[in-house]
Amino acid sequence: MNYKETLFFIAQCLTISFEEKNKEIVLIKLKSDEIDWDAVVKVSTSHYVFPALYCNLRRAGYLKYIPEELVSYMKYITDLNREQNKQIISQAKKINTLLIKNNIKPIFLKGTGNLLAKLYLDVAERMVGDIDFILSKQDYSRAIQILYENGYEDVIEENYHFPTQKHYRRIKKKNNISALEIHHDLLRKKYYSEFNYSIISKDIQNINGFNVLSYSNKLNLSIIADQINDYGYYLKRISLRNAYDVFLLSKKTNAKNCFIKFKKLQNPLNCFLAGCFLTFGKIDSLKYVKTIGTDRYLQQFKSVINGKNIIKLKIKTLVIYFYKRFVIVQKIFTKKEYRKWFINKILDKKWYQKKLFKFLNYK
């Protein structure tokens, strides 16, 4: 199995709890005994959908077609992730209670928001890192102060910190499983006017005492996180973790209608939906608006997943790398907080020691 075949097989497996057509296709492939399970493990873990893959195969009764040793490993990882997610939910409850007690209403985002909204048939499906939530600009600083006063500390213990754009630096409480990303914005300035706190707060839903995004804005953010913030649109790639969220959310809301209100964001989001439609096997709930832009995007997307233009992809990745650093350099000359951070960084002996250690241990 090449990368494209592996990617599409995993994607189809992720839909079999809802899609009978794909369930039959997956069964035929499993019975053919032609699945490269090493490739499946590699790709599904790199896309953070390994537990979701196991959960869907188990619900369909397909584990008997998988090597026993692999099934045991999948179950082990999934059980670990289930326990971690239960702890994340418990931690989110404590944060929610603390902030609401102080008349602050957080809106939980991304994986944590989806767990709290009970999007998944099994909480073990979603791999979650940090607990993300967004606050109004009026509550932002006060909420951070309250969290510090209640035992949260900086993850990176330094006397200076990089000025983050969308969220506060990561903080974590001792013995808690996850760090927090406290947002005041959701994406870069270019698109800020179309998707921000003022817009998403108008139609939030309250589920079991938690404020979470509407299903349409959940879907929008799932795409934005990959296409815009992680440059997926530029690189013509897909994140199966985000795509799986979009698939599940497409069962809750009309996917292609979620972003017709946007101007700048409409094409990147519609293109991601087109990629999902192709990758998951042309599922009705993932139908997109066909345009010249989506046709061009899919052509380039197919080229990437077929392993063509690898050099071009590497060049694009380098462009992003240097662009980010150019922006930082620009801000060092124009913004006081960036200059302060930069001066502290170059005067920090520990930073040089870390770089030297990393260089000496590079293989």
Tab-separated table of C-alpha atoms in Angstrom:
chain	number	residue	atom	x	y	z
A	1	MET	CA	0.000	0.000	0.000
A	2	ASN	CA	1.317	3.420	-0.919
A	3	TYR	CA	0.596	6.552	1.138
A	4	LYS	CA	-2.561	7.491	-0.770
A	5	GLU	CA	-4.036	3.989	-0.477
A	6	THR	CA	-3.219	3.876	3.233
A	7	LEU	CA	-4.667	7.350	3.853
A	8	PHE	CA	-7.908	6.541	2.039
A	9	PHE	CA	-8.274	3.171	3.775
A	10	ILE	CA	-7.883	4.746	7.212
A	11	ALA	CA	-10.322	7.529	6.289
A	12	GLN	CA	-12.920	5.011	5.133
A	13	CYS	CA	-12.475	3.044	8.367
A	14	LEU	CA	-13.216	6.206	10.338
A	15	THR	CA	-16.667	6.426	8.743
A	16	ILE	CA	-17.922	2.841	9.112
A	17	SER	CA	-19.975	3.570	12.239
A	18	PHE	CA	-22.199	5.781	10.055
A	19	GLU	CA	-21.664	4.845	6.406
A	20	GLU	CA	-22.850	1.412	5.215
A	21	LYS	CA	-21.229	1.797	1.788
A	22	ASN	CA	-17.790	2.346	3.320
A	23	LYS	CA	-18.419	-0.413	5.854
A	24	GLU	CA	-18.819	-2.904	3.011
A	25	ILE	CA	-15.771	-1.539	1.152
A	26	VAL	CA	-13.600	-1.810	4.277
A	27	LEU	CA	-14.783	-5.372	4.913
A	28	ILE	CA	-13.795	-6.435	1.394
A	29	LYS	CA	-10.351	-4.896	1.842
A	30	LEU	CA	-9.894	-6.560	5.240
A	31	LYS	CA	-10.833	-9.964	3.841
A	32	SER	CA	-8.423	-9.521	0.933
A	33	ASP	CA	-5.543	-9.765	3.394
A	34	GLU	CA	-3.657	-7.106	1.420
A	35	ILE	CA	-3.560	-4.433	4.138
A	36	ASP	CA	-0.096	-3.176	5.074
A	37	TRP	CA	-0.699	-2.829	8.805
A	38	ASP	CA	2.710	-1.263	9.448
A	39	ALA	CA	1.762	1.532	7.051
A	40	VAL	CA	-1.680	1.859	8.652
A	41	VAL	CA	-0.149	2.218	12.123
A	42	LYS	CA	2.415	4.746	10.890
A	43	VAL	CA	-0.065	6.973	9.058
A	44	SER	CA	-2.884	6.763	11.635
A	45	THR	CA	-0.533	7.632	14.502
A	46	SER	CA	1.016	10.537	12.567
A	47	HIS	CA	-2.512	11.864	11.976
A	48	TYR	CA	-3.548	11.268	15.625
A	49	VAL	CA	-6.494	8.998	14.706
A	50	PHE	CA	-5.118	5.653	15.924
A	51	PRO	CA	-7.666	5.313	18.782
A	52	ALA	CA	-10.519	6.471	16.512
A	53	LEU	CA	-9.495	3.835	13.982
A	54	TYR	CA	-9.620	1.116	16.635
A	55	CYS	CA	-12.985	2.286	18.028
A	56	ASN	CA	-14.633	2.222	14.601
A	57	LEU	CA	-13.211	-1.187	13.676
A	58	ARG	CA	-14.305	-2.599	17.042
A	59	ARG	CA	-17.860	-1.241	16.734
A	60	ALA	CA	-18.141	-2.815	13.273
A	61	GLY	CA	-16.953	-6.190	14.598
A	62	TYR	CA	-13.909	-6.128	12.288
A	63	LEU	CA	-11.144	-6.745	14.837
A	64	LYS	CA	-11.089	-10.441	13.914
A	65	TYR	CA	-9.544	-9.489	10.565
A	66	ILE	CA	-6.630	-7.688	12.219
A	67	PRO	CA	-3.483	-9.384	13.607
A	68	GLU	CA	-4.050	-10.218	17.286
A	69	GLU	CA	-0.847	-8.539	18.421
A	70	LEU	CA	-1.878	-5.304	16.714
A	71	VAL	CA	-5.386	-5.475	18.223
A	72	SER	CA	-3.846	-5.771	21.698
A	73	TYR	CA	-1.625	-2.762	21.024
A	74	MET	CA	-4.531	-0.705	19.631
A	75	LYS	CA	-6.658	-1.543	22.664
A	76	TYR	CA	-3.821	-0.588	25.013
A	77	ILE	CA	-3.297	2.834	23.373
A	78	THR	CA	-7.041	3.486	23.178
A	79	ASP	CA	-7.577	2.605	26.851
A	80	LEU	CA	-4.759	4.994	27.802
A	81	ASN	CA	-6.318	7.744	25.702
A	82	ARG	CA	-9.760	7.103	27.202
A	83	GLU	CA	-8.381	7.500	30.705
A	84	GLN	CA	-6.516	10.660	29.704
A	85	ASN	CA	-9.645	12.164	28.157
A	86	LYS	CA	-11.662	11.398	31.279
A	87	GLN	CA	-9.055	13.319	33.265
A	88	ILE	CA	-9.202	16.186	30.751
A	89	ILE	CA	-12.990	16.357	31.122
A	90	SER	CA	-12.614	16.366	34.907
A	91	GLN	CA	-10.010	19.139	34.719
A	92	ALA	CA	-12.230	21.158	32.363
A	93	LYS	CA	-15.100	20.866	34.860
A	94	LYS	CA	-12.929	22.334	37.617
A	95	ILE	CA	-11.774	25.190	35.374
A	96	ASN	CA	-15.343	25.879	34.302
A	97	THR	CA	-16.601	25.923	37.895
A	98	LEU	CA	-13.770	28.190	39.047
A	99	LEU	CA	-14.234	30.763	36.290
A	100	ILE	CA	-18.041	30.787	36.403
A	101	LYS	CA	-17.790	31.329	40.165
A	102	ASN	CA	-15.934	34.524	39.271
A	103	ASN	CA	-18.535	35.543	36.658
A	104	ILE	CA	-16.318	34.514	33.741
A	105	LYS	CA	-17.773	32.250	31.056
A	106	PRO	CA	-15.164	30.315	29.066
A	107	ILE	CA	-16.046	28.866	25.662
A	108	PHE	CA	-14.276	25.520	25.251
A	109	LEU	CA	-12.719	24.849	21.865
A	110	LYS	CA	-11.304	22.131	19.634
A	111	GLY	CA	-10.891	18.615	21.055
A	112	THR	CA	-11.888	19.494	24.603
A	113	GLY	CA	-14.955	21.340	23.364
A	114	ASN	CA	-15.932	18.311	21.294
A	115	LEU	CA	-15.454	15.957	24.239
A	116	LEU	CA	-17.638	18.173	26.424
A	117	ALA	CA	-20.263	18.316	23.668
A	118	LYS	CA	-20.186	14.478	23.488
A	119	LEU	CA	-19.435	14.507	19.775
A	120	TYR	CA	-17.762	11.088	19.862
A	121	LEU	CA	-19.431	7.723	20.405
A	122	ASP	CA	-16.454	6.876	22.640
A	123	VAL	CA	-14.442	9.546	24.488
A	124	ALA	CA	-11.323	7.537	23.649
A	125	GLU	CA	-11.567	8.438	19.967
A	126	ARG	CA	-10.154	11.962	20.105
A	127	MET	CA	-6.497	12.563	20.921
A	128	VAL	CA	-6.294	15.850	22.838
A	129	GLY	CA	-3.256	17.788	23.964
A	130	ASP	CA	-4.015	21.088	25.684
A	131	ILE	CA	-7.331	22.338	27.005
A	132	ASP	CA	-8.303	25.247	24.755
A	133	PHE	CA	-10.877	27.874	25.600
A	134	ILE	CA	-11.560	31.454	24.579
A	135	LEU	CA	-12.576	34.437	26.690
A	136	SER	CA	-13.811	37.919	26.000
A	137	LYS	CA	-11.089	40.550	26.026
A	138	GLN	CA	-12.712	42.021	29.155
A	139	ASP	CA	-12.319	38.742	31.082
A	140	TYR	CA	-9.022	37.587	29.574
A	141	SER	CA	-6.460	39.100	31.992
A	142	ARG	CA	-8.631	38.570	35.075
A	143	ALA	CA	-9.150	34.891	34.249
A	144	ILE	CA	-5.408	34.324	33.873
A	145	GLN	CA	-4.787	35.976	37.241
A	146	ILE	CA	-7.438	33.770	38.884
A	147	LEU	CA	-5.868	30.624	37.410
A	148	TYR	CA	-2.417	31.648	38.670
A	149	GLU	CA	-3.889	32.261	42.124
A	150	ASN	CA	-5.365	28.745	42.043
A	151	GLY	CA	-2.162	26.846	41.409
A	152	TYR	CA	-1.493	27.176	37.681
A	153	GLU	CA	2.110	27.895	36.670
A	154	ASP	CA	4.021	28.571	33.463
A	155	VAL	CA	4.946	25.402	31.597
A	156	ILE	CA	8.238	26.973	30.539
A	157	GLU	CA	9.872	28.500	33.583
A	158	GLU	CA	11.671	31.553	32.246
A	159	ASN	CA	11.838	35.193	33.217
A	160	TYR	CA	10.718	36.150	29.713
A	161	HIS	CA	8.195	34.709	27.265
A	162	PHE	CA	7.533	34.913	23.554
A	163	PRO	CA	4.629	37.310	22.892
A	164	THR	CA	1.930	34.950	21.627
A	165	GLN	CA	-0.628	36.203	19.129
A	166	LYS	CA	-3.764	34.118	19.576
A	167	HIS	CA	-3.457	32.771	23.103
A	168	TYR	CA	-1.638	33.184	26.392
A	169	ARG	CA	1.477	31.152	27.035
A	170	ARG	CA	0.771	27.590	28.203
A	171	ILE	CA	0.130	27.183	31.926
A	172	LYS	CA	-0.393	24.006	33.915
A	173	LYS	CA	-1.305	22.949	37.434
A	174	LYS	CA	0.746	20.352	39.286
A	175	ASN	CA	-0.678	16.821	38.990
A	176	ASN	CA	-3.090	17.915	36.231
A	177	ILE	CA	-2.850	16.087	32.939
A	178	SER	CA	-3.163	19.002	30.501
A	179	ALA	CA	-1.808	22.486	30.031
A	180	LEU	CA	-4.166	25.333	29.150
A	181	GLU	CA	-4.241	27.478	26.035
A	182	ILE	CA	-6.307	30.539	26.907
A	183	HIS	CA	-7.362	32.277	23.700
A	184	HIS	CA	-8.361	35.833	22.999
A	185	ASP	CA	-8.191	35.269	19.224
A	186	LEU	CA	-8.663	32.239	16.969
A	187	LEU	CA	-6.662	32.921	13.824
A	188	ARG	CA	-4.280	35.287	12.128
A	189	LYS	CA	-5.092	38.963	11.569
A	190	LYS	CA	-5.761	38.525	7.850
A	191	TYR	CA	-8.964	36.606	8.656
A	192	TYR	CA	-9.709	37.978	12.121
A	193	SER	CA	-12.706	40.082	11.083
A	194	GLU	CA	-14.582	36.993	9.836
A	195	PHE	CA	-14.109	34.645	12.778
A	196	ASN	CA	-13.566	36.074	16.258
A	197	TYR	CA	-14.988	36.028	19.780
A	198	SER	CA	-17.747	38.527	18.996
A	199	ILE	CA	-18.962	36.372	16.117
A	200	ILE	CA	-18.761	32.921	17.716
A	201	SER	CA	-20.244	34.063	21.042
A	202	LYS	CA	-23.558	34.951	19.366
A	203	ASP	CA	-24.675	31.348	18.882
A	204	ILE	CA	-22.791	29.291	21.460
A	205	GLN	CA	-24.554	26.295	22.953
A	206	ASN	CA	-24.559	25.243	26.591
A	207	ILE	CA	-24.197	21.488	27.050
A	208	ASN	CA	-24.248	20.109	30.600
A	209	GLY	CA	-23.135	23.477	31.961
A	210	PHE	CA	-20.302	24.021	29.456
A	211	ASN	CA	-20.265	26.745	26.825
A	212	VAL	CA	-19.117	25.358	23.482
A	213	LEU	CA	-19.306	26.557	19.899
A	214	SER	CA	-22.339	25.963	17.728
A	215	TYR	CA	-21.961	22.894	15.530
A	216	SER	CA	-21.418	25.042	12.444
A	217	ASN	CA	-18.654	27.044	14.137
A	218	LYS	CA	-17.140	23.842	15.527
A	219	LEU	CA	-16.883	22.633	11.951
A	220	ASN	CA	-15.455	25.969	10.826
A	221	LEU	CA	-12.810	25.976	13.560
A	222	SER	CA	-11.855	22.349	12.844
A	223	ILE	CA	-10.980	23.406	9.304
A	224	ILE	CA	-9.458	26.770	10.256
A	225	ALA	CA	-7.078	25.119	12.740
A	226	ASP	CA	-5.572	23.045	9.921
A	227	GLN	CA	-6.097	25.087	6.754
A	228	ILE	CA	-5.214	28.522	8.112
A	229	ASN	CA	-3.309	28.270	11.383
A	230	ASP	CA	-1.243	25.235	10.322
A	231	TYR	CA	-0.912	26.304	6.654
A	232	GLY	CA	-2.731	23.218	5.331
A	233	TYR	CA	-4.332	25.250	2.528
A	234	TYR	CA	-0.936	26.447	1.320
A	235	LEU	CA	0.669	22.988	1.569
A	236	LYS	CA	-2.374	21.151	0.099
A	237	ARG	CA	-2.398	18.558	2.852
A	238	ILE	CA	-5.057	17.076	5.115
A	239	SER	CA	-5.088	16.307	8.833
A	240	LEU	CA	-7.251	13.235	9.439
A	241	ARG	CA	-7.863	14.263	13.057
A	242	ASN	CA	-9.420	17.541	11.923
A	243	ALA	CA	-11.110	15.852	8.968
A	244	TYR	CA	-12.669	13.217	11.252
A	245	ASP	CA	-14.095	15.999	13.430
A	246	VAL	CA	-15.505	17.627	10.291
A	247	PHE	CA	-17.053	14.305	9.230
A	248	LEU	CA	-18.755	13.842	12.613
A	249	LEU	CA	-19.906	17.467	12.665
A	250	SER	CA	-21.314	17.086	9.145
A	251	LYS	CA	-23.840	14.724	10.743
A	252	LYS	CA	-24.944	17.582	13.022
A	253	THR	CA	-25.044	20.473	10.551
A	254	ASN	CA	-25.008	21.138	6.807
A	255	ALA	CA	-21.273	21.315	6.131
A	256	LYS	CA	-21.183	23.293	2.892
A	257	ASN	CA	-23.559	25.916	4.316
A	258	CYS	CA	-21.373	26.592	7.373
A	259	PHE	CA	-18.995	28.979	5.648
A	260	ILE	CA	-20.993	30.554	2.797
A	261	LYS	CA	-21.203	33.707	4.966
A	262	PHE	CA	-17.423	34.179	4.775
A	263	LYS	CA	-15.519	36.092	2.111
A	264	LYS	CA	-11.803	35.477	2.687
A	265	LEU	CA	-12.293	32.170	4.515
A	266	GLN	CA	-14.905	30.667	2.189
A	267	ASN	CA	-12.521	29.263	-0.442
A	268	PRO	CA	-9.949	27.689	1.959
A	269	LEU	CA	-12.729	26.072	4.006
A	270	ASN	CA	-14.615	24.843	0.964
A	271	CYS	CA	-11.367	23.379	-0.415
A	272	PHE	CA	-10.768	21.445	2.815
A	273	LEU	CA	-14.302	20.069	2.601
A	274	ALA	CA	-13.549	19.015	-0.981
A	275	GLY	CA	-10.462	17.189	0.281
A	276	CYS	CA	-12.562	15.467	2.940
A	277	PHE	CA	-15.175	14.462	0.351
A	278	LEU	CA	-12.505	12.799	-1.774
A	279	THR	CA	-10.537	11.218	1.081
A	280	PHE	CA	-13.505	9.736	2.975
A	281	GLY	CA	-15.064	8.230	-0.143
A	282	LYS	CA	-17.507	10.832	-1.521
A	283	ILE	CA	-19.894	10.888	1.421
A	284	ASP	CA	-23.096	12.923	0.967
A	285	SER	CA	-22.733	14.906	4.200
A	286	LEU	CA	-19.316	16.139	3.004
A	287	LYS	CA	-20.503	17.495	-0.336
A	288	TYR	CA	-18.923	20.841	-1.201
A	289	VAL	CA	-19.561	23.721	-3.575
A	290	LYS	CA	-17.698	22.899	-6.774
A	291	THR	CA	-15.707	25.876	-8.076
A	292	ILE	CA	-12.646	26.564	-10.193
A	293	GLY	CA	-10.782	27.021	-6.905
A	294	THR	CA	-11.772	23.587	-5.552
A	295	ASP	CA	-10.882	21.916	-8.868
A	296	ARG	CA	-7.423	23.479	-8.790
A	297	TYR	CA	-6.996	22.644	-5.108
A	298	LEU	CA	-7.973	18.973	-5.567
A	299	GLN	CA	-5.581	18.617	-8.470
A	300	GLN	CA	-2.704	19.840	-6.314
A	301	PHE	CA	-3.980	17.860	-3.295
A	302	LYS	CA	-3.961	14.625	-5.333
A	303	SER	CA	-0.448	15.384	-6.475
A	304	VAL	CA	0.727	15.735	-2.860
A	305	ILE	CA	-0.898	12.525	-1.562
A	306	ASN	CA	0.436	10.645	-4.605
A	307	GLY	CA	3.945	11.619	-3.536
A	308	LYS	CA	4.589	13.875	-6.513
A	309	ASN	CA	6.298	17.284	-6.346
A	310	ILE	CA	8.084	16.348	-3.097
A	311	ILE	CA	10.772	18.944	-3.756
A	312	LYS	CA	8.112	21.609	-4.288
A	313	LEU	CA	6.459	20.622	-0.981
A	314	LYS	CA	9.779	20.869	0.860
A	315	ILE	CA	10.369	24.292	-0.648
A	316	LYS	CA	6.924	25.415	0.507
A	317	THR	CA	7.686	24.144	4.023
A	318	LEU	CA	10.930	26.130	4.021
A	319	VAL	CA	9.078	29.217	2.805
A	320	ILE	CA	6.712	28.942	5.796
A	321	TYR	CA	9.671	28.465	8.150
A	322	PHE	CA	11.482	31.581	6.912
A	323	TYR	CA	8.260	33.597	6.609
A	324	LYS	CA	7.498	33.012	10.299
A	325	ARG	CA	10.960	34.146	11.254
A	326	PHE	CA	10.778	37.168	8.976
A	327	VAL	CA	7.548	38.217	10.706
A	328	ILE	CA	9.237	37.863	14.111
A	329	VAL	CA	12.232	39.951	12.982
A	330	GLN	CA	9.856	42.582	11.631
A	331	LYS	CA	8.035	42.744	14.948
A	332	ILE	CA	11.302	43.021	16.886
A	333	PHE	CA	11.837	46.363	15.110
A	334	THR	CA	8.243	47.567	15.453
A	335	LYS	CA	6.874	46.211	18.747
A	336	LYS	CA	8.299	46.829	22.208
A	337	GLU	CA	7.247	43.461	23.697
A	338	TYR	CA	9.064	41.599	20.912
A	339	ARG	CA	12.226	43.664	21.385
A	340	LYS	CA	12.160	42.944	25.104
A	341	TRP	CA	11.740	39.216	24.458
A	342	PHE	CA	14.581	39.191	21.908
A	343	ILE	CA	17.033	41.036	24.160
A	344	ASN	CA	16.291	38.691	27.072
A	345	LYS	CA	16.692	35.696	24.769
A	346	ILE	CA	20.141	36.640	23.461
A	347	LEU	CA	21.320	37.446	27.000
A	348	ASP	CA	20.134	34.091	28.380
A	349	LYS	CA	23.086	31.740	28.994
A	350	LYS	CA	20.776	28.769	29.530
A	351	TRP	CA	19.358	29.210	26.033
A	352	TYR	CA	22.846	28.921	24.524
A	353	GLN	CA	23.533	25.847	26.660
A	354	LYS	CA	20.347	24.175	25.406
A	355	LYS	CA	21.251	24.920	21.795
A	356	LEU	CA	24.784	23.594	22.286
A	357	PHE	CA	23.484	20.410	23.934
A	358	LYS	CA	21.019	19.885	21.086
A	359	PHE	CA	23.777	20.438	18.499
A	360	LEU	CA	26.200	18.015	20.196
A	361	ASN	CA	23.533	15.334	20.457
A	362	TYR	CA	22.223	15.753	16.911
A	363	LYS	CA	22.394	12.541	14.877
